[in-house]
Short mmCIF file of C-alpha atoms in Angstrom, two decimals:
data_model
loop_
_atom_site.label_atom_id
_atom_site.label_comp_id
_atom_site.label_asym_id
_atom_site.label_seq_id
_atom_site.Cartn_x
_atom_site.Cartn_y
_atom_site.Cartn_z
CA UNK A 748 0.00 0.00 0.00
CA UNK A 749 3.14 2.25 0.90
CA UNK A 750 4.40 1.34 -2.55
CA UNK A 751 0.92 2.55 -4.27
CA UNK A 752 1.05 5.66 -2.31
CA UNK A 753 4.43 6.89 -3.31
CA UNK A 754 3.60 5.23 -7.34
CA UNK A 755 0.36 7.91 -6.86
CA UNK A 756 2.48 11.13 -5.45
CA UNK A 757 5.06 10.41 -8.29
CA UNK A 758 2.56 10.61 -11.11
CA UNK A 759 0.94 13.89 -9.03
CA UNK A 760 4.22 15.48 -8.89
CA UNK A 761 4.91 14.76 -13.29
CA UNK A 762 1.50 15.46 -13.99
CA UNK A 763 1.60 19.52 -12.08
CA UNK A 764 4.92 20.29 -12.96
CA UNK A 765 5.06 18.99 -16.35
CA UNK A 766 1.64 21.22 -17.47
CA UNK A 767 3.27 24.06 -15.50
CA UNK A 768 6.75 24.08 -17.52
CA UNK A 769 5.25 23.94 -20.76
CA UNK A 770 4.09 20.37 -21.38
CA UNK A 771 7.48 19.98 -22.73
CA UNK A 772 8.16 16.09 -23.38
CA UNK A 773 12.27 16.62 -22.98
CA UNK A 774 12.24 18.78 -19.97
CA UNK A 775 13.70 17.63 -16.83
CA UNK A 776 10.70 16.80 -15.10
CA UNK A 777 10.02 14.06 -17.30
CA UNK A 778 13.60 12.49 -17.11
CA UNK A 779 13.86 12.62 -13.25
CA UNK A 780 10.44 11.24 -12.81
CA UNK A 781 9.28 8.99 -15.77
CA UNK A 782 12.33 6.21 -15.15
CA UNK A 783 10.92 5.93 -11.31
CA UNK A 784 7.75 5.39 -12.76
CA UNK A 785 8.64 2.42 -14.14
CA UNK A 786 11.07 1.33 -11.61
CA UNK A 787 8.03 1.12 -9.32
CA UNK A 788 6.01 -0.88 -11.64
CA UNK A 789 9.10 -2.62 -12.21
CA UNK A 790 9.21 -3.84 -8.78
CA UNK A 791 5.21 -4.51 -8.57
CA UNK A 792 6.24 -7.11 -11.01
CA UNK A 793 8.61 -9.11 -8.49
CA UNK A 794 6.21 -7.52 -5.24
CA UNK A 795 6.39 -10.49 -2.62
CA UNK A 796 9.90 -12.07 -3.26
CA UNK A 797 11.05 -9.03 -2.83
CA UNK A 798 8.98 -7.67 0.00
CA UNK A 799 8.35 -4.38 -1.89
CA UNK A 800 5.70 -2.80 0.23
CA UNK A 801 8.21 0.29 1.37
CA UNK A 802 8.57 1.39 4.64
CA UNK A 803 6.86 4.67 5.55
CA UNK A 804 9.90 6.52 6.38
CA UNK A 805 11.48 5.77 2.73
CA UNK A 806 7.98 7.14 0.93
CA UNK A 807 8.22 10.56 2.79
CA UNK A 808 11.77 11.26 2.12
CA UNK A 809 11.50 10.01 -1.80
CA UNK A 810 7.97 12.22 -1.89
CA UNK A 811 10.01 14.90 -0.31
CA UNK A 812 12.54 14.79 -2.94
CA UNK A 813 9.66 14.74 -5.85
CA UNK A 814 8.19 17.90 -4.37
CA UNK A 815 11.49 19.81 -4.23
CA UNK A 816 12.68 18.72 -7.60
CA UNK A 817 9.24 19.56 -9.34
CA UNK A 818 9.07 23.21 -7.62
CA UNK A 819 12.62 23.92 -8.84
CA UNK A 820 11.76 22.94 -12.31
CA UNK A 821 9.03 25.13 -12.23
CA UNK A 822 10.40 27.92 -10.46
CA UNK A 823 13.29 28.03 -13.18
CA UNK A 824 11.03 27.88 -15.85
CA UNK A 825 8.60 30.81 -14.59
CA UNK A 826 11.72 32.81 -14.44
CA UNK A 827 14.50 32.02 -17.02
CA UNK A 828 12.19 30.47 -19.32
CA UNK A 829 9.44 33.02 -19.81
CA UNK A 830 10.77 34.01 -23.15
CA UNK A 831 10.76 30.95 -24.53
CA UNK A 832 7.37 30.44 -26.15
CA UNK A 833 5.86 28.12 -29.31
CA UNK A 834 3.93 30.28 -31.78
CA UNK A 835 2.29 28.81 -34.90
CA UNK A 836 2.53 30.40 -38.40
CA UNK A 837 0.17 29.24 -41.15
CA UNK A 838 -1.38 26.23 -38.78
CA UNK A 839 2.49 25.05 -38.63
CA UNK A 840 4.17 25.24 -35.31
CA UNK A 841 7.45 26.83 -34.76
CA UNK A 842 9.57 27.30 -31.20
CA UNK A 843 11.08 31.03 -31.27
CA UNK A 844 13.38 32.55 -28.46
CA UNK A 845 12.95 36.60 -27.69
CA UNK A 846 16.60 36.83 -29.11
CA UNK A 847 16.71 34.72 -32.03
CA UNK A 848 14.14 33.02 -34.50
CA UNK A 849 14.67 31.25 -38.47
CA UNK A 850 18.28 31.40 -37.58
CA UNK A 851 20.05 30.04 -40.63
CA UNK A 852 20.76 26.32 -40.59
CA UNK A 853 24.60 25.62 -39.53
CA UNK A 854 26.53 24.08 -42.18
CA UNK A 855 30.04 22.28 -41.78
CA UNK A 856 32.27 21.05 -44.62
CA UNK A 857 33.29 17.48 -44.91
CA UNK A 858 36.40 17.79 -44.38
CA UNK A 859 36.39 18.76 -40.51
CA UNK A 860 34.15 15.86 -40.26
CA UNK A 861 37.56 13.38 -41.45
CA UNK A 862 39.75 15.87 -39.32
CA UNK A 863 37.19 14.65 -35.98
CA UNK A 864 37.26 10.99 -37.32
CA UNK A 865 41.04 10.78 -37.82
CA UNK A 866 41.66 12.85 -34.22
CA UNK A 867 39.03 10.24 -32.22
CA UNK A 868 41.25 7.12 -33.77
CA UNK A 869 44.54 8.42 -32.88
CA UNK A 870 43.29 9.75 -29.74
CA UNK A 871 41.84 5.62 -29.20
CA UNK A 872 45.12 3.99 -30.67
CA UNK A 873 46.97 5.79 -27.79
CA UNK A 874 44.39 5.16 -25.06
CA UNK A 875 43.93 1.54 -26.08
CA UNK A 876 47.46 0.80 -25.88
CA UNK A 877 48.12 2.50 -22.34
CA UNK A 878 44.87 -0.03 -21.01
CA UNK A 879 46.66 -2.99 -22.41
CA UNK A 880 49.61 -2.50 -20.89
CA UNK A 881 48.15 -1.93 -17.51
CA UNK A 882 46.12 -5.25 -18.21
CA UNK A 883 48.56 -7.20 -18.93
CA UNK A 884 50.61 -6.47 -15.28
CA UNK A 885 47.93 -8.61 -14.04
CA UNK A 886 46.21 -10.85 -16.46
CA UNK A 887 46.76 -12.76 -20.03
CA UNK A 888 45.95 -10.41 -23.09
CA UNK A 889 45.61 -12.59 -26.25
CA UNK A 890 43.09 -10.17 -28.08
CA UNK A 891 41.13 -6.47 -27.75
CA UNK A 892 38.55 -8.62 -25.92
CA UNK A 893 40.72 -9.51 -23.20
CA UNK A 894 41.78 -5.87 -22.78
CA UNK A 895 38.35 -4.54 -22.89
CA UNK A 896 37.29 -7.22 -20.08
CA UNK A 897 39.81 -6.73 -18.26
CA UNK A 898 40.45 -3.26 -18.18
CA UNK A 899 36.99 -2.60 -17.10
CA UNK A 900 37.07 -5.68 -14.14
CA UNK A 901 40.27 -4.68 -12.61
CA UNK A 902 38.77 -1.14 -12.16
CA UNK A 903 35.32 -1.77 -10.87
CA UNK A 904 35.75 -5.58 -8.93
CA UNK A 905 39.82 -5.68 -8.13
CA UNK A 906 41.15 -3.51 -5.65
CA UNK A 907 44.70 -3.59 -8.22
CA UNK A 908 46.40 -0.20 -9.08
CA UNK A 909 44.53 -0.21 -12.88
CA UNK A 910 46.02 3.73 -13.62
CA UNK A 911 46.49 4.63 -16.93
CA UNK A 912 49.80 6.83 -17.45
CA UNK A 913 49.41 10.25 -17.16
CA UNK A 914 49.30 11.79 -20.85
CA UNK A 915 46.55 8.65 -22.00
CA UNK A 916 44.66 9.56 -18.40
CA UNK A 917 44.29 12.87 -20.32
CA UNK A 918 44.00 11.86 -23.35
CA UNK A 919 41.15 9.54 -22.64
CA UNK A 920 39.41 12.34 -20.88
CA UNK A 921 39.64 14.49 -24.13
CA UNK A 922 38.59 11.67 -26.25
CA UNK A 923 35.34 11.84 -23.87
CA UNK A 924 34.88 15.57 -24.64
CA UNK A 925 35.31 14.46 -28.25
CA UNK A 926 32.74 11.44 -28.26
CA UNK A 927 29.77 14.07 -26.79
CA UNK A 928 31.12 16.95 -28.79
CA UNK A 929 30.20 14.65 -31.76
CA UNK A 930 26.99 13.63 -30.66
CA UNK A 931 26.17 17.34 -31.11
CA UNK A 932 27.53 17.35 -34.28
CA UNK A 933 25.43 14.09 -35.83
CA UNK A 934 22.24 15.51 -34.02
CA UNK A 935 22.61 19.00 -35.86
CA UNK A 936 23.30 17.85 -38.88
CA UNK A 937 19.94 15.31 -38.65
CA UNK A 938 17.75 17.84 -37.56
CA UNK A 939 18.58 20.27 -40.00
CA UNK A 940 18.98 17.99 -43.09
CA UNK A 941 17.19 14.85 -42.65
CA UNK A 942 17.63 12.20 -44.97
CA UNK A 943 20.48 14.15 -46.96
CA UNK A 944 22.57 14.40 -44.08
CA UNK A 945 26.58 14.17 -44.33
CA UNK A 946 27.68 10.17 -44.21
CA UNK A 947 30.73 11.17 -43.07
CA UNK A 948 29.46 13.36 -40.01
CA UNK A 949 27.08 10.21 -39.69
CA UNK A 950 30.58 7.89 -39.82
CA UNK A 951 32.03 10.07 -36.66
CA UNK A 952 29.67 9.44 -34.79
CA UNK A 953 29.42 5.86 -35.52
CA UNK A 954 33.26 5.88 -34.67
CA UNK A 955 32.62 7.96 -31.81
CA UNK A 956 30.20 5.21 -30.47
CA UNK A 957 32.64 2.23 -31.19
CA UNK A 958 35.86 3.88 -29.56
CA UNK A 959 33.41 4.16 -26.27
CA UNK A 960 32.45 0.64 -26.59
CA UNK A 961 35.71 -0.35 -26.87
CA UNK A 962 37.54 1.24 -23.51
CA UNK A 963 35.55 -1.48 -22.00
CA UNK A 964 32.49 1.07 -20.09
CA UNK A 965 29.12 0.22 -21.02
CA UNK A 966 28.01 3.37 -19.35
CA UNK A 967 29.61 5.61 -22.01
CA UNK A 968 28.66 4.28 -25.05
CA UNK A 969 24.76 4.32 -23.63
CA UNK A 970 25.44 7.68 -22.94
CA UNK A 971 26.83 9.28 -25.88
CA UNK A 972 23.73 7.90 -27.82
CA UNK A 973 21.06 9.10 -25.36
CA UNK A 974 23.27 12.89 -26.10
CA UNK A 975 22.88 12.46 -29.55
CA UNK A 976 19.14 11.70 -29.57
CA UNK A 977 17.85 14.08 -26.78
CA UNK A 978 20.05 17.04 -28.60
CA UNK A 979 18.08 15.71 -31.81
CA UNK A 980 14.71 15.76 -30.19
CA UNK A 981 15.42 18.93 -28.65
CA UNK A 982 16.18 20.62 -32.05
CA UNK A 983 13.10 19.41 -33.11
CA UNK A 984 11.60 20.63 -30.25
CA UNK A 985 13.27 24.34 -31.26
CA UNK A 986 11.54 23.88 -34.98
CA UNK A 987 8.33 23.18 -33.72
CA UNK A 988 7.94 19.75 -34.97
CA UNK A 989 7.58 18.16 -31.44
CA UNK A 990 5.24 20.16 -29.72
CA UNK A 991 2.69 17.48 -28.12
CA UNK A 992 2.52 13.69 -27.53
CA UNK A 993 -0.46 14.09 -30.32
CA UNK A 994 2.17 15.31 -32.75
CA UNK A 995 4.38 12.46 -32.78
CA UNK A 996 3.75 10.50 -35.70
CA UNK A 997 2.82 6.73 -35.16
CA UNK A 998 6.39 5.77 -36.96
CA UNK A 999 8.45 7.14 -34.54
CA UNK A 1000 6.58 5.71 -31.43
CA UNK A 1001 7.21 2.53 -33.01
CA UNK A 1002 10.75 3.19 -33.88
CA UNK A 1003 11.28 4.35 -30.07
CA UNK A 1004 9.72 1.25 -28.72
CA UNK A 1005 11.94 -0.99 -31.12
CA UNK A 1006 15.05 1.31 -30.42
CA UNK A 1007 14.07 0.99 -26.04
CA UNK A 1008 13.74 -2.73 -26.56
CA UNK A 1009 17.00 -3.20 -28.76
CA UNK A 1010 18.67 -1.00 -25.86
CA UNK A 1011 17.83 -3.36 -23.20
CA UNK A 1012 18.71 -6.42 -25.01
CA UNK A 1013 22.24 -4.57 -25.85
CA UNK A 1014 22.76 -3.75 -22.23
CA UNK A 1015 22.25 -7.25 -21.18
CA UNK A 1016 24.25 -9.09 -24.11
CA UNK A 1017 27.05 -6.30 -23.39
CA UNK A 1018 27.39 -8.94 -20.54
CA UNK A 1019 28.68 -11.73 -21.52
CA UNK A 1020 30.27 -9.18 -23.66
CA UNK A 1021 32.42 -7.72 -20.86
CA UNK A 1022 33.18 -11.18 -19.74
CA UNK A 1023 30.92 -11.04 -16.45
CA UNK A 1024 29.25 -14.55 -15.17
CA UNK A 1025 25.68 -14.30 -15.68
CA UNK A 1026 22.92 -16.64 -14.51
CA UNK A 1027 20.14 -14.25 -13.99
CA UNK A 1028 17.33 -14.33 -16.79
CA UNK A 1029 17.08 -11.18 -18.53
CA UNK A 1030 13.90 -9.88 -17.04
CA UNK A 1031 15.05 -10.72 -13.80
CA UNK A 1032 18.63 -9.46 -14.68
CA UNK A 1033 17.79 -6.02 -16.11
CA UNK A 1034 14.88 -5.57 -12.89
CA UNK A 1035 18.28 -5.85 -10.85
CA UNK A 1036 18.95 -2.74 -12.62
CA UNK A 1037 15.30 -1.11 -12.94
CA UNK A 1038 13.18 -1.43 -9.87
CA UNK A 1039 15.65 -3.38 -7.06
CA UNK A 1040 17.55 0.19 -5.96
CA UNK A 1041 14.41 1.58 -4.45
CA UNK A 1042 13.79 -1.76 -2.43
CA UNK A 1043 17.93 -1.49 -1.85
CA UNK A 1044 17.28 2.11 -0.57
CA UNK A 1045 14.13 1.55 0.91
CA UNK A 1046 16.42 -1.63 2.88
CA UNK A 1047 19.20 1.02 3.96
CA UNK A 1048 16.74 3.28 5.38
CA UNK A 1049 14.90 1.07 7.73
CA UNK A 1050 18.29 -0.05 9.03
CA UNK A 1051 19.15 3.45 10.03
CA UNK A 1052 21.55 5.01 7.34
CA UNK A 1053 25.16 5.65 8.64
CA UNK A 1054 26.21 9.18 8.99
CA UNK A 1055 29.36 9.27 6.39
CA UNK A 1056 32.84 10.21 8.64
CA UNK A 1057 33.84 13.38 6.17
CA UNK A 1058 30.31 14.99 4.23
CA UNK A 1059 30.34 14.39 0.28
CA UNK A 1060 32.85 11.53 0.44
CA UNK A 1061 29.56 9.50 -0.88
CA UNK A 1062 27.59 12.28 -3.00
CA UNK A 1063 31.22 12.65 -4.93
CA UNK A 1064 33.04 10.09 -4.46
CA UNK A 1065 35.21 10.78 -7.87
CA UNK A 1066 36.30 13.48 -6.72
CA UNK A 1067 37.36 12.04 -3.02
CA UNK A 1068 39.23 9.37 -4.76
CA UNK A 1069 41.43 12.02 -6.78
CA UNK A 1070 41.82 13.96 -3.40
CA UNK A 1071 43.25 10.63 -1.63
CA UNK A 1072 45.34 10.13 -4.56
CA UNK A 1073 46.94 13.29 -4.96
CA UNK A 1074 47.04 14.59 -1.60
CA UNK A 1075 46.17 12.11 0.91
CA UNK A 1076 42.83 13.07 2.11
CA UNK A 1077 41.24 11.12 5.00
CA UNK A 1078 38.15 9.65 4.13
CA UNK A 1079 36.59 6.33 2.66
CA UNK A 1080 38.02 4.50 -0.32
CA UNK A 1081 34.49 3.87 -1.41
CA UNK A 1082 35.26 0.69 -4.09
CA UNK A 1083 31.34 0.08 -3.78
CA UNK A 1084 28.30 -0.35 -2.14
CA UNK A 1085 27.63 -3.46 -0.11
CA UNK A 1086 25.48 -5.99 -2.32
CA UNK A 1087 21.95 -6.82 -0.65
CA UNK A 1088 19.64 -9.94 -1.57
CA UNK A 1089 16.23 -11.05 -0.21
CA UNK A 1090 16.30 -14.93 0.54
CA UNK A 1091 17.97 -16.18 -3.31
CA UNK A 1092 17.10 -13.49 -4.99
CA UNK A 1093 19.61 -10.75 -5.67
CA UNK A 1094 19.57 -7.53 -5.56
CA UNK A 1095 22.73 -6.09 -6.52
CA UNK A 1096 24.45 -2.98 -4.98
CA UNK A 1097 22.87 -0.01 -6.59
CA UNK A 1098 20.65 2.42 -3.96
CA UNK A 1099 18.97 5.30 -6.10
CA UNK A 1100 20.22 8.84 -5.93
CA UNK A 1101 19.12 9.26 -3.16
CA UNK A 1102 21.06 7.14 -0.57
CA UNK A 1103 24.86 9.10 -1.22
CA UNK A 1104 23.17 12.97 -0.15
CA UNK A 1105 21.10 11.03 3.06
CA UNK A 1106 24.65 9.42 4.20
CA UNK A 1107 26.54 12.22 3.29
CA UNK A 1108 24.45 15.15 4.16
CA UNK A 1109 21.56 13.83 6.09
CA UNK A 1110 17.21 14.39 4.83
CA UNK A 1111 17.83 17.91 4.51
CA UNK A 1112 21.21 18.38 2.71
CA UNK A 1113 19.37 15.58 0.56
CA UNK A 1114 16.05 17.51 -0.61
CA UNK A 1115 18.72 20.90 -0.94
CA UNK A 1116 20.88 19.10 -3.25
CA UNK A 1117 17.47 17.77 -5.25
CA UNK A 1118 16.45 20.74 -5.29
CA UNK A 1119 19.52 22.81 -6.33
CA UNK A 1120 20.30 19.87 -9.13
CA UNK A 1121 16.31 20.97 -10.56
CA UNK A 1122 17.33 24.45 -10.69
CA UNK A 1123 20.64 23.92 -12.55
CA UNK A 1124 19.49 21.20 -14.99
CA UNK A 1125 15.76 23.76 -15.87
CA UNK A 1126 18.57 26.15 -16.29
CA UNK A 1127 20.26 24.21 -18.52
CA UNK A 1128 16.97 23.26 -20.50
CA UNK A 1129 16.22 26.63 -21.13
CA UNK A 1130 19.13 28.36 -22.46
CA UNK A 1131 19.62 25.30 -24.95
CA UNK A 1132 15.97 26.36 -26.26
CA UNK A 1133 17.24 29.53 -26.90
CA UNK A 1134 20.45 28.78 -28.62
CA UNK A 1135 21.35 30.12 -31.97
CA UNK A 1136 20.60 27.87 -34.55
CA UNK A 1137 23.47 29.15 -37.00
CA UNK A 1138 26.17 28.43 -34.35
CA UNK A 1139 27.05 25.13 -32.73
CA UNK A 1140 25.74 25.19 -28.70
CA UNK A 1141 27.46 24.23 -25.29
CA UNK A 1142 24.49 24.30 -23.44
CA UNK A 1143 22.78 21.73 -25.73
CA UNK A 1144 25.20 19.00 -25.55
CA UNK A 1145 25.54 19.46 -21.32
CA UNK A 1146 21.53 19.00 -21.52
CA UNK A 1147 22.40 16.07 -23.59
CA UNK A 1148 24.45 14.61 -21.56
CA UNK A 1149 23.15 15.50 -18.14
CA UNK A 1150 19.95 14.12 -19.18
CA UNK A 1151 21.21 10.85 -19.61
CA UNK A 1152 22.71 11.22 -15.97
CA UNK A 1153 19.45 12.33 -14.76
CA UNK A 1154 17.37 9.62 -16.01
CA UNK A 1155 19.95 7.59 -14.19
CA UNK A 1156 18.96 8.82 -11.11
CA UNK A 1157 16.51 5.63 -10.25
CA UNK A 1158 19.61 3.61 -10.63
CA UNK A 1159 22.61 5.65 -8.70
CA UNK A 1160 23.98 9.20 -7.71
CA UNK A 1161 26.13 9.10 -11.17
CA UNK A 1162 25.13 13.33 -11.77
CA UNK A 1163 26.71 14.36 -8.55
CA UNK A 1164 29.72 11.89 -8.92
CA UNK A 1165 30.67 12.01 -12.43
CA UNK A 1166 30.01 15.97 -13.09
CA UNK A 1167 31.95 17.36 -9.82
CA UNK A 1168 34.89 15.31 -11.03
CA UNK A 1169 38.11 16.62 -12.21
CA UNK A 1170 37.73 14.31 -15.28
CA UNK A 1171 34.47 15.96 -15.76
CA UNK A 1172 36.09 19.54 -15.88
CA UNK A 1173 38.71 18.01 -18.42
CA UNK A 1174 35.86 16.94 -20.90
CA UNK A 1175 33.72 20.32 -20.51
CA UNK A 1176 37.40 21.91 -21.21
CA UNK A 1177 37.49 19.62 -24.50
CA UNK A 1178 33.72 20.38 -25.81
CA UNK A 1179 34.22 24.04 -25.04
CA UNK A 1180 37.15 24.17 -27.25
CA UNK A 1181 36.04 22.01 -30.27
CA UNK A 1182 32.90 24.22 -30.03
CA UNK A 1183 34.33 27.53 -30.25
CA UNK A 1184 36.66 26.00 -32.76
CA UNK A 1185 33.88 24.96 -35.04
CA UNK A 1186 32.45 27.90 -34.97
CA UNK A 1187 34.64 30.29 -35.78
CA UNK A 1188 35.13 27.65 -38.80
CA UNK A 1189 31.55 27.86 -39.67
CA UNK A 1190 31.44 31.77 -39.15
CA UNK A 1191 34.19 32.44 -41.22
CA UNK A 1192 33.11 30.35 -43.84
CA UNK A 1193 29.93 31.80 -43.94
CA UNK A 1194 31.13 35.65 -43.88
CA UNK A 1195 33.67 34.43 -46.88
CA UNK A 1196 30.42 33.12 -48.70
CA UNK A 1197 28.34 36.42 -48.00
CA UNK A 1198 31.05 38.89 -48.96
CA UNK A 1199 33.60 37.20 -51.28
CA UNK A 1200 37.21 38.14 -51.40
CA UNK A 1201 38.55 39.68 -54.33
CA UNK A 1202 42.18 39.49 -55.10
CA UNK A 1203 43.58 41.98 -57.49
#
């Protein structure tokens, strides 16, 4: 019943603040709260083996976090967002900022698209060979799979000093930058062309996807295509050809569906993939992933939570782990969190994103970080719907990307950890400069075209 009570309070909270910032269907109300949605009905699905009637206590402080994520998205959006409006021209819809509207198209030449593809290979070669030669200090490499596996085990289940050298450490923090960078790239040039878009620009990205596959994260592949479509979908969002549910043609409901379902059977073939013993069926397997951190949270919080020794160690634990690196810090070496099951049935070590601010920062440093993470990512939202269309945006590829990290948020605290990170600073350092790089490309260019040169 506790369950059903928090499932009803979740819809409340989409339902009011997703009318009252727009009805937008990429806003960040519907990312925060649409994946616990289904984690909920996710765990209805396993409901007595897993004892998922939650406790009181654990439906107040998620409803508390609900309420102080929806008011910030609002609030935001009643404020920076008021000039953002949809008007319609000759029945047709068409998104228009107060500063900027029919913006001309951007346009980049081929050849930068080889110059990205050549720079992400090197930039891989380099990276690649740094991992296998930290592999194989402590296990057999015969092939890429071996270093992929490997790689990614000794760094997530092996306590074993698995540090890349520092020039590919920053190199493969600037490849990063350069994978989302490109998602940007392969969503502009879809929007604005369509079918006759570059198959080159279409090839970086494509490359851009493999070279994440292939440092052995399943994490950042997954999360350089979720850029790339939700900085699509928001472009079309800016044209005015997603205005409404109602809008969306039948196709591309069925395309999504087929796309969500493809997803899922990736994530759980990338696997065996990884090398990773697996005896779990898939639903059961990927429900581990879905609806089990809320009953994993819900667990922690009837046991009574442990205060954390030094505040944030938890929330950003990236970042601690560079500070005990570099300059000895005292706090926890978090490897990870302690794996729960119910009877035989597993439930894996993921808590929500909630757990990390309540053991770190206690209920109320929780709902102020919830609430100051609405306000930043409505902020975010905004300014991206107001970007020039003739000029490559910043702002739209950190919405891409932080929406990936906020739909995450059913499954871990992976937007506080990974984004107040120095590795984090290094990649917004990287899309920053390819950006303003591009553009001053694509604005000289154009200026050339308008006023030609003549040479006497």
């Amino acid at each position: 019943m506790n369950t059903l009570f928090l499932l009803i309070i979740l819809i409340a909270c989409l339902g009011v603040s997703f009318v009252l910032t727009g009805r937008r269907l990429i806003s960040p109300v519907v990312f925060f709260f649409v994946p616990f949605i289904f984690q909920i009905l996710d765990g209805f699905l396993f409901y007595r083996i897993w004892e998922f009637n939650l406790h009181m206590e654990t439906v107040a402080i998620v409803s508390g976090c609900f309420f102080v994520f929806a008011f910030g998205c609002v609030l935001v959006h009643h404020t920076l967002g008021s000039n953002n409006k949809i008007r319609y021209v000759s029945d047709r819809p068409v998104a228009l900022s107060s500063a900027n509207a029919y913006n001309r198209p951007i346009h980049i030449p081929t050849r930068f698209y080889w110059l990205i593809i050549i720079v992400q290979i090197i930039l891989f070669l380099i990276v690649f060979r740094a991992e296998k030669q930290v592999v194989s200090q402590y296990l057999p490499v015969s092939g890429i799979a071996d270093v992929i596996t490997g790689y990614n085990n000794l760094n997530k289940f092996t306590d074993a000093d698995a540090i890349l050298p520092t020039i590919p450490a920053q190199l493969s923090a600037v490849l990063q930058g350069l994978t989302f960078f490109v998602a940007l790239l392969g969503a502009k040039e879809l929007a604005n062309r369509g079918r006759s878009s570059s198959p080159v620009c279409m090839l970086a990205l494509l490359v851009a996807i493999v070279v994440a596959f292939a440092t052995g994260n399943r994490t950042w592949p997954l999360s350089v295509l979720f850029t790339f479509g939700i900085i699509y979908l928001l472009l079309l969002e800016k044209q005015g050809k997603i205005t409404s549910i109602a809008k969306i043609k039948v196709k591309y409901i069925v395309f999504g569906i087929i796309a969500f379902v493809a997803l899922l059977g990736a994530f759980y073939m990338l696997t065996f993939a990884m090398g990773r013993d697996n005896t779990m069926t898939p639903i059961y397997y990927l429900s581990v992933y879905l609806g089990a951190p809320l009953k994993n949270l819900d667990s922690a919080i009837a046991e009574s939570i442990t205060p954390s020794p030094v505040p944030g160690e938890y929330t950003f634990n990236f970042l601690f782990q560079t500070l005990i690196a570099k300059f000895g810090v005292e706090a926890d070496q978090i490897v990870s969190l302690p794996y729960r099951d119910i009877g035989i049935y597993p439930l894996g070590n993921v808590y929500t994103v909630f757990f990390a601010p309540l053991k770190d920062f206690g209920i109320a440093g929780c709902l102020l970080l919830i609430f100051v993470l609405a306000i930043v990512m409505q902020a975010i939202y905004e300014i991206s719907l107001r970007a020039d269309d003739s000029r490559l945006s910043i702002a739209q590829v950190l919405y891409g990307y932080f929406s990936f990290l906020l739909a995450m948020t059913f499954f871990a605290h992976f937007i506080f950890q990974n984004v107040v990170h120095l590795g984090f600073a290094k990649q917004l350092v990287t899309i920053i400069a390819f950006t303003i790089f591009t553009n001053y490309i694509v604005r000289k260019r154009v200026v050339s075209e308008v006023i030609p040169i003549r040479v006497n």
